[in-house]
Coordinates of N, CA, C and O in Angstrom, one line a residue:
M129 N -13.8 -63.8 -101.7 CA -14.1 -64.1 -103.1 C -14.4 -65.6 -103.2 O -15.3 -66.0 -103.8
M130 N -13.7 -66.4 -102.4 CA -13.9 -67.9 -102.5 C -15.3 -68.3 -102.1 O -15.9 -69.1 -102.7
Y131 N -15.8 -67.7 -100.9 CA -17.1 -68.1 -100.5 C -18.2 -67.6 -101.5 O -19.1 -68.4 -101.8
A132 N -18.0 -66.4 -102.0 CA -19.0 -65.9 -102.9 C -19.0 -66.8 -104.2 O -20.1 -67.1 -104.7
F133 N -17.9 -67.2 -104.6 CA -17.8 -68.1 -105.8 C -18.6 -69.3 -105.6 O -19.4 -69.7 -106.4
G134 N -18.4 -70.0 -104.5 CA -19.1 -71.2 -104.2 C -20.6 -71.0 -104.1 O -21.4 -71.8 -104.5
C135 N -21.0 -69.9 -103.5 CA -22.4 -69.6 -103.3 C -23.1 -69.3 -104.6 O -24.2 -69.9 -104.9
V136 N -22.5 -68.5 -105.5 CA -23.1 -68.2 -106.8 C -23.1 -69.4 -107.6 O -24.1 -69.7 -108.3
R137 N -22.1 -70.2 -107.6 CA -22.1 -71.5 -108.3 C -23.2 -72.4 -107.9 O -23.9 -73.0 -108.7
A138 N -23.5 -72.4 -106.6 CA -24.6 -73.2 -106.1 C -26.0 -72.7 -106.6 O -26.9 -73.4 -106.9
F139 N -26.1 -71.3 -106.7 CA -27.3 -70.7 -107.2 C -27.5 -71.2 -108.7 O -28.6 -71.6 -109.1
V140 N -26.5 -71.2 -109.5 CA -26.5 -71.6 -110.9 C -26.9 -73.0 -111.0 O -27.8 -73.4 -111.8
E141 N -26.3 -73.9 -110.2 CA -26.6 -75.3 -110.2 C -28.0 -75.6 -109.8 O -28.7 -76.4 -110.4
A142 N -28.5 -74.9 -108.8 CA -29.8 -75.1 -108.3 C -30.8 -74.7 -109.3 O -31.9 -75.3 -109.6
D143 N -30.5 -73.5 -110.0 CA -31.4 -73.0 -111.0 C -31.5 -74.0 -112.2 O -32.6 -74.2 -112.7
A144 N -30.4 -74.7 -112.5 CA -30.5 -75.7 -113.6 C -31.3 -76.9 -113.2 O -32.0 -77.4 -114.1
E145 N -31.3 -77.2 -112.0 CA -32.1 -78.4 -111.5 C -33.6 -78.0 -111.4 O -34.5 -78.9 -111.7
I146 N -33.9 -76.8 -111.1 CA -35.3 -76.4 -110.9 C -36.1 -76.1 -112.2 O -37.2 -76.4 -112.3
H147 N -35.4 -75.3 -113.1 CA -36.1 -74.8 -114.2 C -35.8 -75.7 -115.5 O -34.8 -76.4 -115.6
D148 N -36.8 -75.7 -116.4 CA -36.6 -76.3 -117.7 C -35.6 -75.6 -118.5 O -35.3 -74.4 -118.2
E149 N -35.1 -76.3 -119.5 CA -34.1 -75.7 -120.3 C -34.7 -74.4 -121.0 O -35.8 -74.4 -121.4
G150 N -33.9 -73.4 -121.0 CA -34.4 -72.1 -121.6 C -34.9 -71.1 -120.5 O -35.0 -69.9 -120.7
E151 N -35.4 -71.7 -119.4 CA -35.8 -70.8 -118.3 C -34.7 -70.6 -117.3 O -34.0 -71.6 -117.0
H152 N -34.5 -69.4 -116.8 CA -33.4 -69.2 -115.8 C -33.8 -68.1 -114.9 O -34.6 -67.2 -115.2
T153 N -33.3 -68.2 -113.7 CA -33.4 -67.1 -112.7 C -32.3 -66.1 -112.9 O -31.2 -66.5 -113.2
Q154 N -32.6 -64.9 -112.8 CA -31.6 -63.8 -113.0 C -30.9 -63.6 -111.6 O -31.5 -63.2 -110.6
N155 N -29.6 -64.0 -111.6 CA -28.8 -63.8 -110.4 C -27.8 -62.8 -110.7 O -26.8 -63.0 -111.4
A156 N -28.0 -61.6 -110.2 CA -27.0 -60.5 -110.3 C -26.1 -60.6 -109.1 O -26.4 -61.0 -108.0
V157 N -24.8 -60.1 -109.2 CA -23.9 -60.1 -108.1 C -23.4 -58.6 -108.0 O -22.9 -58.0 -108.9
L158 N -23.5 -58.1 -106.8 CA -23.0 -56.8 -106.4 C -21.7 -57.0 -105.7 O -21.7 -57.6 -104.6
L159 N -20.6 -56.6 -106.3 CA -19.3 -56.9 -105.8 C -18.7 -55.6 -105.1 O -18.7 -54.6 -105.7
A160 N -18.4 -55.7 -103.8 CA -17.7 -54.6 -103.1 C -16.2 -54.7 -103.4 O -15.5 -55.6 -103.1
N161 N -15.7 -53.7 -104.2 CA -14.3 -53.6 -104.5 C -13.5 -53.0 -103.3 O -14.0 -52.3 -102.5
R162 N -12.2 -53.4 -103.2 CA -11.4 -53.0 -102.1 C -11.2 -51.4 -102.0 O -10.9 -50.9 -101.0
D163 N -11.4 -50.8 -103.1 CA -11.2 -49.3 -103.1 C -12.5 -48.5 -102.7 O -12.6 -47.3 -102.8
G164 N -13.5 -49.3 -102.3 CA -14.8 -48.6 -101.9 C -15.8 -48.5 -102.9 O -16.9 -48.0 -102.7
T165 N -15.5 -48.8 -104.2 CA -16.4 -48.8 -105.3 C -17.2 -50.1 -105.4 O -16.8 -51.1 -104.7
W166 N -18.2 -50.1 -106.2 CA -19.0 -51.3 -106.4 C -19.1 -51.7 -107.9 O -19.1 -50.8 -108.7
S167 N -19.2 -52.9 -108.2 CA -19.4 -53.4 -109.5 C -20.6 -54.3 -109.5 O -20.9 -55.1 -108.6
V168 N -21.4 -54.3 -110.6 CA -22.5 -55.1 -110.8 C -22.3 -56.1 -111.9 O -22.1 -55.7 -113.0
F169 N -22.3 -57.4 -111.6 CA -22.3 -58.4 -112.6 C -23.8 -58.8 -112.9 O -24.5 -59.3 -112.0
D170 N -24.2 -58.5 -114.1 CA -25.7 -58.7 -114.4 C -26.1 -60.1 -114.5 O -27.3 -60.4 -114.7
N171 N -25.2 -61.1 -114.5 CA -25.5 -62.5 -114.5 C -24.5 -63.3 -113.8 O -23.3 -62.8 -113.7
A172 N -24.9 -64.4 -113.3 CA -24.0 -65.2 -112.5 C -22.8 -65.8 -113.3 O -21.7 -65.9 -112.8
D173 N -23.0 -66.1 -114.5 CA -21.9 -66.7 -115.4 C -20.8 -65.7 -115.5 O -19.6 -66.1 -115.4
T174 N -21.1 -64.4 -115.7 CA -20.0 -63.4 -115.8 C -19.2 -63.3 -114.5 O -18.0 -63.3 -114.6
F175 N -19.9 -63.4 -113.4 CA -19.2 -63.3 -112.1 C -18.3 -64.6 -111.9 O -17.2 -64.5 -111.5
L176 N -18.9 -65.8 -112.3 CA -18.1 -67.0 -112.1 C -16.8 -67.0 -112.9 O -15.8 -67.5 -112.5
K177 N -16.9 -66.5 -114.2 CA -15.7 -66.4 -115.0 C -14.7 -65.5 -114.4 O -13.5 -65.8 -114.4
F178 N -15.1 -64.3 -113.9 CA -14.2 -63.4 -113.2 C -13.6 -64.1 -112.0 O -12.4 -64.0 -111.8
A179 N -14.4 -64.7 -111.2 CA -13.9 -65.3 -109.9 C -12.9 -66.4 -110.2 O -11.9 -66.5 -109.5
A180 N -13.2 -67.2 -111.2 CA -12.2 -68.3 -111.6 C -10.9 -67.7 -112.0 O -9.8 -68.2 -111.7
S181 N -10.9 -66.6 -112.8 CA -9.7 -66.0 -113.3 C -9.0 -65.3 -112.1 O -7.8 -65.2 -112.0
H182 N -9.8 -64.8 -111.1 CA -9.2 -64.1 -109.9 C -8.5 -65.2 -109.0 O -7.4 -64.9 -108.5
K183 N -9.0 -66.4 -108.9 CA -8.4 -67.4 -108.2 C -7.0 -67.8 -108.8 O -6.1 -68.0 -108.1
A184 N -7.0 -67.8 -110.1 CA -5.8 -68.2 -110.8 C -4.7 -67.0 -110.7 O -3.5 -67.3 -110.6
D185 N -5.2 -65.8 -110.7 CA -4.3 -64.6 -110.6 C -5.0 -63.6 -109.8 O -5.8 -62.8 -110.2
P186 N -4.7 -63.6 -108.4 CA -5.4 -62.7 -107.5 C -5.3 -61.2 -107.9 O -6.1 -60.4 -107.5
G187 N -4.3 -60.8 -108.6 CA -4.2 -59.4 -109.1 C -5.0 -59.1 -110.3 O -5.1 -57.9 -110.7
H188 N -5.7 -60.0 -110.8 CA -6.6 -59.8 -112.0 C -7.7 -58.9 -111.7 O -8.5 -59.1 -110.8
E189 N -7.8 -57.8 -112.4 CA -8.9 -56.8 -112.2 C -10.0 -57.1 -113.2 O -9.7 -57.5 -114.4
H190 N -11.2 -57.0 -112.8 CA -12.3 -57.2 -113.7 C -12.5 -56.0 -114.6 O -12.2 -54.9 -114.2
P191 N -13.1 -56.2 -115.7 CA -13.3 -55.1 -116.7 C -14.5 -54.3 -116.5 O -14.8 -53.4 -117.2
L192 N -15.3 -54.6 -115.5 CA -16.6 -53.9 -115.3 C -16.3 -52.5 -114.7 O -15.3 -52.2 -114.0
A193 N -17.4 -51.7 -114.9 CA -17.3 -50.3 -114.3 C -17.3 -50.4 -112.8 O -17.8 -51.3 -112.2
R194 N -16.7 -49.4 -112.2 CA -16.7 -49.2 -110.7 C -17.5 -48.0 -110.4 O -17.3 -46.9 -110.9
W195 N -18.5 -48.2 -109.5 CA -19.5 -47.2 -109.2 C -19.5 -46.9 -107.7 O -19.1 -47.7 -106.9
T196 N -20.0 -45.7 -107.4 CA -20.4 -45.4 -106.0 C -21.6 -46.3 -105.7 O -22.2 -46.8 -106.6
L197 N -21.9 -46.5 -104.4 CA -23.0 -47.3 -104.1 C -24.3 -46.8 -104.7 O -25.1 -47.6 -105.2
P198 N -24.6 -45.5 -104.6 CA -25.9 -45.0 -105.3 C -25.9 -45.3 -106.8 O -27.0 -45.7 -107.3
E199 N -24.8 -45.2 -107.4 CA -24.8 -45.6 -108.9 C -25.0 -47.1 -109.1 O -25.8 -47.4 -110.0
A200 N -24.4 -47.9 -108.2 CA -24.7 -49.4 -108.3 C -26.1 -49.7 -108.1 O -26.7 -50.5 -108.7
M201 N -26.7 -49.1 -107.1 CA -28.1 -49.3 -106.7 C -29.0 -48.9 -107.9 O -30.0 -49.5 -108.2
S202 N -28.7 -47.8 -108.6 CA -29.4 -47.3 -109.7 C -29.3 -48.4 -110.9 O -30.3 -48.7 -111.5
E203 N -28.2 -48.9 -111.0 CA -28.0 -50.0 -112.1 C -28.8 -51.2 -111.7 O -29.5 -51.8 -112.6
I204 N -28.9 -51.6 -110.5 CA -29.7 -52.8 -110.1 C -31.1 -52.5 -110.3 O -31.9 -53.4 -110.7
S205 N -31.6 -51.3 -110.0 CA -33.0 -50.9 -110.2 C -33.5 -51.0 -111.6 O -34.7 -51.2 -111.9
R206 N -32.5 -51.0 -112.6 CA -32.9 -51.1 -114.0 C -32.9 -52.5 -114.5 O -33.3 -52.8 -115.6
M207 N -32.6 -53.5 -113.6 CA -32.6 -54.9 -114.0 C -34.0 -55.4 -114.1 O -34.8 -55.0 -113.3
P208 N -34.2 -56.4 -114.9 CA -35.6 -57.0 -115.0 C -35.9 -57.7 -113.6 O -35.0 -58.2 -113.0
S209 N -37.2 -57.7 -113.3 CA -37.6 -58.3 -112.0 C -39.0 -58.8 -112.2 O -39.8 -58.4 -113.0
S210 N -39.3 -59.8 -111.3 CA -40.7 -60.3 -111.3 C -41.6 -59.4 -110.5 O -42.8 -59.5 -110.5
S211 N -41.0 -58.4 -109.7 CA -41.8 -57.6 -108.9 C -42.3 -56.4 -109.7 O -41.7 -56.0 -110.7
S212 N -43.4 -55.8 -109.3 CA -44.0 -54.6 -110.0 C -43.1 -53.4 -110.0 O -43.2 -52.5 -110.8
T213 N -42.2 -53.3 -109.0 CA -41.4 -52.1 -108.8 C -40.1 -52.2 -109.5 O -39.3 -51.2 -109.6
G214 N -39.8 -53.3 -110.1 CA -38.5 -53.5 -110.8 C -37.4 -53.7 -109.8 O -37.6 -53.9 -108.7
G215 N -36.1 -53.7 -110.3 CA -35.0 -54.0 -109.5 C -34.9 -55.4 -109.1 O -35.3 -56.3 -109.8
C216 N -34.3 -55.7 -107.9 CA -34.2 -57.1 -107.5 C -35.3 -57.5 -106.6 O -36.0 -56.7 -106.0
D217 N -35.5 -58.8 -106.6 CA -36.6 -59.4 -105.9 C -36.2 -59.7 -104.4 O -37.0 -59.6 -103.5
V218 N -34.9 -60.1 -104.2 CA -34.5 -60.4 -102.9 C -32.9 -60.2 -102.8 O -32.3 -60.4 -103.8
V219 N -32.4 -59.8 -101.7 CA -31.0 -59.7 -101.5 C -30.5 -60.8 -100.6 O -31.1 -61.0 -99.5
Q220 N -29.5 -61.6 -101.0 CA -28.9 -62.6 -100.2 C -27.5 -62.2 -99.9 O -26.6 -62.3 -100.7
P221 N -27.3 -61.6 -98.7 CA -25.9 -61.1 -98.4 C -24.9 -62.2 -98.1 O -25.3 -63.2 -97.5
H222 N -23.7 -61.9 -98.6 CA -22.6 -62.9 -98.4 C -21.3 -62.2 -98.0 O -20.3 -62.6 -98.4
M223 N -21.5 -61.2 -97.2 CA -20.3 -60.5 -96.7 C -20.3 -60.7 -95.2 O -21.2 -60.3 -94.5
F224 N -19.3 -61.3 -94.6 CA -19.3 -61.6 -93.2 C -18.3 -60.8 -92.4 O -17.9 -61.1 -91.3
C225 N -17.8 -59.7 -93.0 CA -17.1 -58.7 -92.2 C -18.1 -57.8 -91.5 O -19.3 -57.9 -91.7
F226 N -17.6 -56.9 -90.6 CA -18.5 -56.1 -89.8 C -19.4 -55.3 -90.7 O -20.7 -55.2 -90.6
D227 N -18.9 -54.6 -91.7 CA -19.7 -53.7 -92.6 C -20.7 -54.6 -93.4 O -21.8 -54.2 -93.6
G228 N -20.3 -55.7 -93.9 CA -21.2 -56.6 -94.6 C -22.3 -57.1 -93.8 O -23.5 -57.2 -94.3
M229 N -22.1 -57.3 -92.5 CA -23.1 -57.9 -91.6 C -24.0 -56.7 -91.1 O -25.1 -57.0 -90.6
T230 N -23.6 -55.5 -91.2 CA -24.3 -54.4 -90.6 C -24.7 -53.4 -91.6 O -25.9 -53.3 -92.0
L231 N -23.8 -52.6 -92.1 CA -24.0 -51.5 -93.0 C -24.7 -52.0 -94.3 O -25.8 -51.4 -94.7
H232 N -24.2 -53.0 -95.0 CA -24.8 -53.4 -96.2 C -26.1 -54.0 -96.1 O -27.0 -53.8 -97.0
R233 N -26.4 -54.7 -95.0 CA -27.7 -55.2 -94.8 C -28.7 -54.1 -94.5 O -29.8 -54.1 -95.0
S234 N -28.2 -53.0 -93.8 CA -29.1 -51.9 -93.5 C -29.4 -51.1 -94.8 O -30.5 -50.6 -94.9
I235 N -28.4 -51.0 -95.7 CA -28.7 -50.3 -97.0 C -29.8 -51.0 -97.7 O -30.7 -50.4 -98.3
A236 N -29.8 -52.4 -97.7 CA -30.9 -53.1 -98.4 C -32.2 -52.8 -97.8 O -33.2 -52.6 -98.5
G237 N -32.2 -52.7 -96.5 CA -33.5 -52.4 -95.8 C -33.9 -51.0 -96.1 O -35.1 -50.7 -96.3
F238 N -33.0 -50.0 -96.1 CA -33.3 -48.6 -96.4 C -33.9 -48.5 -97.8 O -34.8 -47.7 -98.0
L239 N -33.4 -49.3 -98.7 CA -33.8 -49.2 -100.1 C -35.1 -50.0 -100.3 O -35.7 -50.0 -101.4
G240 N -35.6 -50.7 -99.2 CA -36.8 -51.4 -99.4 C -36.7 -52.7 -100.1 O -37.7 -53.3 -100.6
L241 N -35.5 -53.3 -100.1 CA -35.2 -54.5 -100.8 C -35.4 -55.7 -99.8 O -34.8 -55.6 -98.7
P242 N -36.2 -56.7 -100.2 CA -36.3 -57.8 -99.3 C -35.0 -58.5 -99.0 O -34.2 -58.7 -99.9
L243 N -34.7 -58.8 -97.8 CA -33.4 -59.3 -97.3 C -33.6 -60.7 -96.7 O -34.4 -60.9 -95.9
V244 N -32.8 -61.6 -97.2 CA -32.7 -63.0 -96.5 C -31.9 -62.8 -95.3 O -30.7 -62.4 -95.4
G245 N -32.4 -63.2 -94.1 CA -31.6 -63.1 -92.9 C -32.0 -61.9 -92.1 O -33.0 -61.2 -92.4
S246 N -31.3 -61.7 -91.1 CA -31.5 -60.6 -90.1 C -31.1 -59.2 -90.7 O -30.2 -59.1 -91.5
E247 N -31.8 -58.2 -90.1 CA -31.4 -56.8 -90.5 C -30.0 -56.4 -89.9 O -29.6 -57.1 -89.0
G248 N -29.5 -55.4 -90.4 CA -28.2 -54.9 -90.0 C -28.1 -54.6 -88.5 O -27.1 -54.9 -87.8
S249 N -29.2 -54.0 -87.9 CA -29.1 -53.6 -86.5 C -29.1 -54.9 -85.6 O -28.5 -54.9 -84.6
T250 N -29.8 -55.9 -86.1 CA -29.8 -57.2 -85.3 C -28.4 -57.8 -85.4 O -27.9 -58.3 -84.4
M251 N -27.8 -57.8 -86.6 CA -26.5 -58.4 -86.8 C -25.4 -57.7 -86.0 O -24.5 -58.3 -85.5
A252 N -25.6 -56.4 -85.8 CA -24.6 -55.6 -85.1 C -24.6 -56.1 -83.6 O -23.5 -56.1 -83.0
L253 N -25.7 -56.4 -83.1 CA -25.7 -57.0 -81.7 C -24.9 -58.3 -81.6 O -24.3 -58.5 -80.6
T254 N -25.0 -59.1 -82.6 CA -24.4 -60.4 -82.6 C -22.9 -60.3 -82.8 O -22.2 -61.3 -82.5
T255 N -22.4 -59.2 -83.2 CA -20.9 -59.1 -83.5 C -20.1 -58.7 -82.2 O -18.9 -58.7 -82.2
H256 N -20.9 -58.3 -81.1 CA -20.2 -57.9 -79.9 C -20.8 -58.8 -78.8 O -21.9 -58.6 -78.4
K257 N -19.9 -59.7 -78.3 CA -20.3 -60.6 -77.3 C -21.0 -60.0 -76.0 O -22.0 -60.4 -75.5
W258 N -20.4 -58.9 -75.5 CA -20.9 -58.3 -74.3 C -22.2 -57.6 -74.6 O -23.1 -57.6 -73.7
Q259 N -22.4 -57.1 -75.8 CA -23.8 -56.5 -76.1 C -24.8 -57.6 -76.1 O -25.9 -57.4 -75.6
T260 N -24.5 -58.7 -76.8 CA -25.4 -59.8 -76.9 C -25.8 -60.3 -75.5 O -27.0 -60.5 -75.2
R261 N -24.8 -60.5 -74.7 CA -25.1 -61.0 -73.3 C -26.0 -60.0 -72.5 O -26.9 -60.4 -71.8
A262 N -25.7 -58.7 -72.7 CA -26.5 -57.7 -72.0 C -27.9 -57.7 -72.4 O -28.9 -57.6 -71.6
I263 N -28.2 -57.9 -73.7 CA -29.5 -58.0 -74.3 C -30.2 -59.2 -73.7 O -31.4 -59.2 -73.3
V264 N -29.5 -60.4 -73.7 CA -30.1 -61.6 -73.3 C -30.4 -61.5 -71.8 O -31.5 -62.0 -71.3
E265 N -29.6 -60.9 -71.0 CA -29.8 -60.8 -69.6 C -30.9 -59.8 -69.2 O -31.4 -59.9 -68.1
S266 N -31.2 -58.9 -70.1 CA -32.2 -57.9 -69.7 C -33.6 -58.4 -69.8 O -34.0 -59.4 -70.2

């Protein structure tokens, strides 16, 4: 949560520097809950308020709905976008556990969402030192 908080705050600060007053970039946050469900914060400010309260009280639960991954993806697809297909314009992953580096990146690719960084299959190789060495040696 700490890393995501800093990253989203940086997005908001950069957005304020880049755009004129009244113009803003839509930064949604897809939060993976510990129980396997997902929540969608439709703007960065809502997420930052939750994250700040969570730092003060780690047991604090957010009031947002908890969805299965397909339900969360459906919610994201209804968000405004600058692309003709709707949904999100780009995915910037910030989960550095094995699933975040592999499975969740692969889901973005499967859904056809542009991803910043490497695909899940590439990241899977980098998480196992012996596999990485074998690839480099071949």
